[in-house]
mmCIF file of C-alpha atoms in Angstrom:
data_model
loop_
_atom_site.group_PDB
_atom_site.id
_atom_site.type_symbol
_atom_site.label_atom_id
_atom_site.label_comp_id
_atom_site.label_asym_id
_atom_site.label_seq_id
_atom_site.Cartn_x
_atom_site.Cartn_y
_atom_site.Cartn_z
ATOM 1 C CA UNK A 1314 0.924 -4.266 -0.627
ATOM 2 C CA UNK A 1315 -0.445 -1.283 0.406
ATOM 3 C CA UNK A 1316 -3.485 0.565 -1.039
ATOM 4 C CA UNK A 1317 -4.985 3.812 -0.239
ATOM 5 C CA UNK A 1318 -8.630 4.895 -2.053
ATOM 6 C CA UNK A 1319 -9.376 8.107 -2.894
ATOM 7 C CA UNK A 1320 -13.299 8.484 -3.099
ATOM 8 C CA UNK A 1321 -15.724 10.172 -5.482
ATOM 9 C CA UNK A 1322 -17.629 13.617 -4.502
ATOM 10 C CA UNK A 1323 -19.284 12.069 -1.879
ATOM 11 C CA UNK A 1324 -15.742 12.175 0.079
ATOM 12 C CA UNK A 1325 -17.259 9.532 2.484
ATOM 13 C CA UNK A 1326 -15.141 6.197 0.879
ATOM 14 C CA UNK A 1327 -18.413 3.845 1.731
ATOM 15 C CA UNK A 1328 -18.597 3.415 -2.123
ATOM 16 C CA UNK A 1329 -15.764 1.274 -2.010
ATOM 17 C CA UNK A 1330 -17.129 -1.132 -0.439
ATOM 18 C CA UNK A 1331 -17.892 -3.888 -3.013
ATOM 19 C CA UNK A 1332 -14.762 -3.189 -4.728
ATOM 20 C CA UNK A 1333 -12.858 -3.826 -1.519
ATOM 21 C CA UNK A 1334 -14.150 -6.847 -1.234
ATOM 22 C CA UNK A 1335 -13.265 -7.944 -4.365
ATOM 23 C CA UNK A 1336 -9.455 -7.096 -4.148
ATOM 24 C CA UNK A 1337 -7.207 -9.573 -2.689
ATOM 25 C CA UNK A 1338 -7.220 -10.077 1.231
ATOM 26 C CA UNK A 1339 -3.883 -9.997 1.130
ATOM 27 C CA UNK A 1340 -3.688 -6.335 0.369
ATOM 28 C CA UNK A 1341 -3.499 -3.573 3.483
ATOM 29 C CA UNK A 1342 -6.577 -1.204 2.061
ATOM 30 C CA UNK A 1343 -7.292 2.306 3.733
ATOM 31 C CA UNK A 1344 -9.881 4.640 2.540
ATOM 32 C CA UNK A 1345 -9.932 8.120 2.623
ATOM 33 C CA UNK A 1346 -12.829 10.495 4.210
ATOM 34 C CA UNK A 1347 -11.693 13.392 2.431
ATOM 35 C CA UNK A 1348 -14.487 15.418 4.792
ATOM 36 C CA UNK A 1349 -12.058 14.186 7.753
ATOM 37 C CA UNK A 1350 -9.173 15.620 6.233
ATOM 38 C CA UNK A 1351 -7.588 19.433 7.230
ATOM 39 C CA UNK A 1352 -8.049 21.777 4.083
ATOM 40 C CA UNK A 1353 -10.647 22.364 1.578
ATOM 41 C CA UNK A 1354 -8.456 22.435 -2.100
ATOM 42 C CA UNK A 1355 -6.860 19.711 -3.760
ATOM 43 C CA UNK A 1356 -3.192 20.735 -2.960
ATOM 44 C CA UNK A 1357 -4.121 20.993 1.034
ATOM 45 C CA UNK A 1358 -5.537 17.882 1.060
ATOM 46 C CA UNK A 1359 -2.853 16.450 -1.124
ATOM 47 C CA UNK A 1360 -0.364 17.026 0.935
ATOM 48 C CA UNK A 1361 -2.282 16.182 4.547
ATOM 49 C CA UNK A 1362 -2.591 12.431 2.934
ATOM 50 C CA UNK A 1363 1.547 12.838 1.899
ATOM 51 C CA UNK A 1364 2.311 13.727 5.341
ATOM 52 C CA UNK A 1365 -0.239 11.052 7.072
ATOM 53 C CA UNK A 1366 -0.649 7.985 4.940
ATOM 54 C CA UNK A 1367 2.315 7.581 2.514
ATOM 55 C CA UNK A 1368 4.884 6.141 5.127
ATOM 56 C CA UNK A 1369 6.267 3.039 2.600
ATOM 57 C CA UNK A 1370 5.443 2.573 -1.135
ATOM 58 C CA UNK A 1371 1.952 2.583 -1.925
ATOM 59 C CA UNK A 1372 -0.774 1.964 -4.855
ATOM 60 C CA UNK A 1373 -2.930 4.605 -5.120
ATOM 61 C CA UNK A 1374 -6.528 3.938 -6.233
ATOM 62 C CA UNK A 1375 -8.363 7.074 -7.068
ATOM 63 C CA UNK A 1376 -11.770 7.415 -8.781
ATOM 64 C CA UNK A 1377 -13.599 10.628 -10.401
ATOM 65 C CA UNK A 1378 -12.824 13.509 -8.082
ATOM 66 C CA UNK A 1379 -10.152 12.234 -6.281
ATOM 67 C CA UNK A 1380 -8.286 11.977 -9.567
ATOM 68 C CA UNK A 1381 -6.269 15.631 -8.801
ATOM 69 C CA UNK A 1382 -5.706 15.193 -5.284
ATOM 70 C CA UNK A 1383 -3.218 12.011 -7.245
ATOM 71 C CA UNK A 1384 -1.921 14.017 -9.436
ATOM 72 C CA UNK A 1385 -0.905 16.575 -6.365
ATOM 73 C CA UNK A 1386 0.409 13.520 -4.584
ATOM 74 C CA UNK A 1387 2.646 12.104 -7.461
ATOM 75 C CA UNK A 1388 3.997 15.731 -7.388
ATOM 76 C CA UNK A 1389 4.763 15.727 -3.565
ATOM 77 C CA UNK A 1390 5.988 12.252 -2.981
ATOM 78 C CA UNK A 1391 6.577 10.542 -6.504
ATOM 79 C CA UNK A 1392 9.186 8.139 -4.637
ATOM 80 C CA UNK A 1393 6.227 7.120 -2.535
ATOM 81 C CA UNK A 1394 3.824 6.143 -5.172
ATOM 82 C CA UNK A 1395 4.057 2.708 -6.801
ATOM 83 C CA UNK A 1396 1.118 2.950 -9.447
ATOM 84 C CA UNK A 1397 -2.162 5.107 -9.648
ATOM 85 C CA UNK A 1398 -5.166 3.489 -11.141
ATOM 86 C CA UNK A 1399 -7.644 6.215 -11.872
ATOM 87 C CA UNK A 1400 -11.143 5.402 -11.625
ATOM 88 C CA UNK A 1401 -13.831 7.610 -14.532
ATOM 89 C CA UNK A 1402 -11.287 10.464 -13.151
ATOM 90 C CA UNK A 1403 -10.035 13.487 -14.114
ATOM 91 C CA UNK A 1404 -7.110 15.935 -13.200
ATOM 92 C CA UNK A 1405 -8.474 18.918 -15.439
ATOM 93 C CA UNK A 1406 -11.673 20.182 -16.237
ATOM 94 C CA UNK A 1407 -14.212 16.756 -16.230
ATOM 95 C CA UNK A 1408 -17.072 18.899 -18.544
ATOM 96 C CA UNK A 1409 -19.200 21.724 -18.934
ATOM 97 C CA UNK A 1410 -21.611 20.107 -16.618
ATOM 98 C CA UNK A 1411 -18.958 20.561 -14.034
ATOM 99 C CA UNK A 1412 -19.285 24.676 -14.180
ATOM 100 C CA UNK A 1413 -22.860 24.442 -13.904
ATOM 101 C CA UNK A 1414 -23.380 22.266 -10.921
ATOM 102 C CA UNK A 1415 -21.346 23.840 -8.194
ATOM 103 C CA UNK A 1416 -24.653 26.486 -8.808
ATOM 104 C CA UNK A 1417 -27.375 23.897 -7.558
ATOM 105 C CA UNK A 1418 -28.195 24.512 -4.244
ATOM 106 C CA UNK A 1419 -26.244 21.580 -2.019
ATOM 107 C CA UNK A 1420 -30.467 21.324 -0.416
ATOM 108 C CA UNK A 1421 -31.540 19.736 -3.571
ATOM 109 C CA UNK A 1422 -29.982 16.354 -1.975
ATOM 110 C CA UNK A 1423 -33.314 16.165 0.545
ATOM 111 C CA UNK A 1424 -35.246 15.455 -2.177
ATOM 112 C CA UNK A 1425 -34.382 12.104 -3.038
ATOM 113 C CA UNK A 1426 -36.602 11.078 -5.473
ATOM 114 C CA UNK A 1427 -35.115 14.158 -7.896
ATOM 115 C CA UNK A 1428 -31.633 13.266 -6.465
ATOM 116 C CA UNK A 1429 -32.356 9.622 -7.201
ATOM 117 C CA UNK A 1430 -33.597 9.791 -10.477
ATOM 118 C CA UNK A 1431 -30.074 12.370 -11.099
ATOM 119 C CA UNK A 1432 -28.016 10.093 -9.548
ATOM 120 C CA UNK A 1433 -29.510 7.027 -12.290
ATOM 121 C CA UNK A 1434 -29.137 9.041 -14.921
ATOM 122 C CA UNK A 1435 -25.734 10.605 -14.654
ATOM 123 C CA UNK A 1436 -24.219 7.748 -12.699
ATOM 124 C CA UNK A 1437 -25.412 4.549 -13.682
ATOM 125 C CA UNK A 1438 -27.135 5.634 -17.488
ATOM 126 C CA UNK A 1439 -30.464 4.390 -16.705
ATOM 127 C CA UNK A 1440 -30.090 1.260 -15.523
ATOM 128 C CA UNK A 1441 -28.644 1.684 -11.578
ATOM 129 C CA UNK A 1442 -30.492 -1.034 -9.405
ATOM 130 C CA UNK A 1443 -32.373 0.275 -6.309
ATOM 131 C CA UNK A 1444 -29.744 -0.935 -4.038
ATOM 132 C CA UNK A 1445 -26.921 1.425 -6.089
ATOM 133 C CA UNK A 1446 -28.762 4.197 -6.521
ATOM 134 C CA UNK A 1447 -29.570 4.354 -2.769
ATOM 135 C CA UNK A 1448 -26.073 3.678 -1.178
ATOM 136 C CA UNK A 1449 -24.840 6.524 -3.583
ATOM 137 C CA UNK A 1450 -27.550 9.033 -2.321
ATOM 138 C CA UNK A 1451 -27.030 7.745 1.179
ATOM 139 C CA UNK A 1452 -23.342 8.707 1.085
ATOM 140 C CA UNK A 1453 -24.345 12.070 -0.328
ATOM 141 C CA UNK A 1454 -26.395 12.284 2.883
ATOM 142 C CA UNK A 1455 -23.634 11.323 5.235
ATOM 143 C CA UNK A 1456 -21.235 13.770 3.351
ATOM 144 C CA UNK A 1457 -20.895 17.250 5.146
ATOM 145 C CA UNK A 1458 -22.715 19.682 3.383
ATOM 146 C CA UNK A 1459 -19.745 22.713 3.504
ATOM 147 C CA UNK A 1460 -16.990 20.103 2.560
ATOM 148 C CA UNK A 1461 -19.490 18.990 -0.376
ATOM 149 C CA UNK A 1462 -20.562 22.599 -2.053
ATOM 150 C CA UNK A 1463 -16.157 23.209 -1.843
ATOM 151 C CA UNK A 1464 -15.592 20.241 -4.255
ATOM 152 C CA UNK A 1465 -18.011 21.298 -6.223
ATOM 153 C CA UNK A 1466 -16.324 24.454 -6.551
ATOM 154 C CA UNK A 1467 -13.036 22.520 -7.006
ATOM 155 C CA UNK A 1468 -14.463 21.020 -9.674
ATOM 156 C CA UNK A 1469 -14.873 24.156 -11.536
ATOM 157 C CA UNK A 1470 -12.213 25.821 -10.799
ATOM 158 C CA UNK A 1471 -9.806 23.361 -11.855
ATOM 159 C CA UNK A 1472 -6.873 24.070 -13.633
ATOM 160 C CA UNK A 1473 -4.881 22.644 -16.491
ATOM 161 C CA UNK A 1474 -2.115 20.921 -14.756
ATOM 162 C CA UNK A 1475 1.328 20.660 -16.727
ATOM 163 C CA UNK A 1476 3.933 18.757 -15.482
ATOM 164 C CA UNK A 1477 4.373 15.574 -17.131
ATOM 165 C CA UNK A 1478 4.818 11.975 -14.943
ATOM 166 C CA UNK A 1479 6.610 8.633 -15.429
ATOM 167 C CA UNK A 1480 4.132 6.653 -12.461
ATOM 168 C CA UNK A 1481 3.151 3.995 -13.977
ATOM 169 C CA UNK A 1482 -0.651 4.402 -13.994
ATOM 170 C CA UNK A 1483 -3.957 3.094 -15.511
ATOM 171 C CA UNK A 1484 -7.280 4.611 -16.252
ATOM 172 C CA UNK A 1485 -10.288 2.369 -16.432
ATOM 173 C CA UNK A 1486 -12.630 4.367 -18.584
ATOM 174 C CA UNK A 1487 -16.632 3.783 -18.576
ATOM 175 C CA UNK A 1488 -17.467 3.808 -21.915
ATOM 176 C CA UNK A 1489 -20.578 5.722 -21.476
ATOM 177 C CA UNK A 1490 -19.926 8.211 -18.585
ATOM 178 C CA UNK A 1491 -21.763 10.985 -18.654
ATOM 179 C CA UNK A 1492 -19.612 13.088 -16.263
ATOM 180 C CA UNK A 1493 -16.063 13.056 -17.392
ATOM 181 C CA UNK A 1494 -15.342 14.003 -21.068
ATOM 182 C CA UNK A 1495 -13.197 12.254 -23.387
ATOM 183 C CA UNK A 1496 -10.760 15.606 -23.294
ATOM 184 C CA UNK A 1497 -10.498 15.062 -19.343
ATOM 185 C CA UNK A 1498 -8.682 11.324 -20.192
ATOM 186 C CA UNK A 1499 -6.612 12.343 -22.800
ATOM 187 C CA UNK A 1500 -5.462 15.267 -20.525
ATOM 188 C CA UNK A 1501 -4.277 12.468 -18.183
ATOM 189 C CA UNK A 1502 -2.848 10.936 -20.788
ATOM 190 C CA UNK A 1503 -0.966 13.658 -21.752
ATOM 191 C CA UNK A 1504 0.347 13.944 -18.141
ATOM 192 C CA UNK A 1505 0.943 10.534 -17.435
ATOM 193 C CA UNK A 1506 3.160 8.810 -20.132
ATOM 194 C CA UNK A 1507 3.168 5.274 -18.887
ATOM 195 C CA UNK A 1508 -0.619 5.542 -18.883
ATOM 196 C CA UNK A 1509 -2.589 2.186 -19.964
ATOM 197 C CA UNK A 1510 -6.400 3.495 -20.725
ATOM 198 C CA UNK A 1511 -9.124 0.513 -20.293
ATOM 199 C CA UNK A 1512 -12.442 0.735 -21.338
ATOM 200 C CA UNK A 1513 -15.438 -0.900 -19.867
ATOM 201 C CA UNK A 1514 -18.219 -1.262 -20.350
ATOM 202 C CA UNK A 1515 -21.218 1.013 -18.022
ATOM 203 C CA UNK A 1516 -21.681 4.734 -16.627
ATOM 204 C CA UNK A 1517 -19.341 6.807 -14.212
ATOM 205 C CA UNK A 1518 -20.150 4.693 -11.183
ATOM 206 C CA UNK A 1519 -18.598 1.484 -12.912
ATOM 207 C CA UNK A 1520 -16.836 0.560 -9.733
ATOM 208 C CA UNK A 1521 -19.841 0.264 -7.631
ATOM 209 C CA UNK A 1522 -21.918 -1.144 -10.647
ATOM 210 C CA UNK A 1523 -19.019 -3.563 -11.569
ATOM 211 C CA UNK A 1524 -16.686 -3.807 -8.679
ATOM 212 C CA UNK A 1525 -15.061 -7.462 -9.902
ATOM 213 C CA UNK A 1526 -14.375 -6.484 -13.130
ATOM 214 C CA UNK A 1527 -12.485 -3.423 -11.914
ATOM 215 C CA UNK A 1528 -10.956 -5.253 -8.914
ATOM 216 C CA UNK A 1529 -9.451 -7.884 -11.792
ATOM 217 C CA UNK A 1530 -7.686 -4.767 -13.773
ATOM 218 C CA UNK A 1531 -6.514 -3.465 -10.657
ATOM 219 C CA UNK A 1532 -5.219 -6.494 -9.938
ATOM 220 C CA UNK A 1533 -3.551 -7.396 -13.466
ATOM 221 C CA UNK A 1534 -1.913 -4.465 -13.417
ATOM 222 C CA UNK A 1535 -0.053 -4.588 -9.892
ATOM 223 C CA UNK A 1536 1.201 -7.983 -10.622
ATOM 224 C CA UNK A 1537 2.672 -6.051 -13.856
ATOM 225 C CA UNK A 1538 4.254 -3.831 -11.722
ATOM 226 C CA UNK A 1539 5.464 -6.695 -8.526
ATOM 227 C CA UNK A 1540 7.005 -8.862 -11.072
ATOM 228 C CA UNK A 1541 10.672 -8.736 -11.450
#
């Protein structure tokens, strides 16, 4: 089966890593540098991954930012798309905190104690090991600057999408994010009718701070969706 991954802000897919490893070998993964990719706004890049990556029928894995640029692709190639698991995503407006931080200055990431101490808080609630918390800033460092500040705009600017969706699709929801609002999931729910919404336990970052138990729903769900 084939699986593409969508990554956070960041945009550099090194996050993934763990939960890669986790999934079975079995599975054809590809990750997604969304820096790499022509276009700055969802749609543009949406439909540079349609054209590029979505040559047979493929599971979609797409966590926090990443969550629109799915939404986009289940409107440009729905035949293409076997199942989307979203990831502490969103397709509409995440929260207020969204609006206000595409106005802090991108040069706030070369301080990392500040950036660290953000990063634990938001991300991981407190209680991100040192290992976490510096592979997330460290992909915030390898991210391109220019690429970075436009999803934060994206962010922002988001609209309410519409159009409703019969993927099948599942949302594994931290049950103490701190970034994406419980109004962001229920939009998705609203969008996607065959959605399955699983909590778990831990911040935003739950699939670098748990990447087994998210590799396990991932995995109960495709063989949902592969049985006959």
């Amino acid at each position: 089966m084939k699986v593409l991954l969508l990554p956070g802000l960041d945009g550099t897919g090194t996050l993934f890593s763990g939960l890669i490893k986790a999934l079975p070998k079995q599975w054809t993964t590809e990750t997604i540098c969304l820096s790499k990719l022509p276009g700055d706004s969802y749609l543009a890049q949406a439909q540079s991954i349609a054209k590029s990556y979505l040559n047979e029928k493929t599971y979609i894995i797409a966590e926090s930012y990443s969550g629109r640029i799915a939404y986009e692709l289940s409107l440009l190639a729905p035949e293409k798309i076997l199942s989307i698991t979203f990831i502490a995503s969103f397709i509409s407006s995440p929260s207020l905190l969204s609006k206000a931080a595409q106005l802090a200055p991108i040069s706030l990431i070369d301080c990392p104690s500040l950036t660290k101490i953000t990063l634990n808080f938001f991300g991981f609630n407190g209680k991100g090991s040192d290992i976490l918390i510096d592979s997330t800033y460290n992909a915030l460092l390898n991210t391109n600057r220019g690429k970075l500040k436009q999803r934060l705009h994206n962010t922002a600017s988001i609209s309410q999408p519409s159009q409703r969706l019969e993927i099948p699709a599942v949302y594994i929801r931290p049950d103490r994010d701190r970034l994406v609002s419980k109004k962001a999931v229920i939009d998705i729910s609203a969008i996607y009718i065959n959605l399955n919404v699983i909590d778990i336990p831990g911040g935003h970052f739950i699939a670098q701070a748990h990447p087994n138990k998210v590799a396990r729903i991932i995995m109960n769900f495709a063989e949902g969706l592969l049985l006959p």
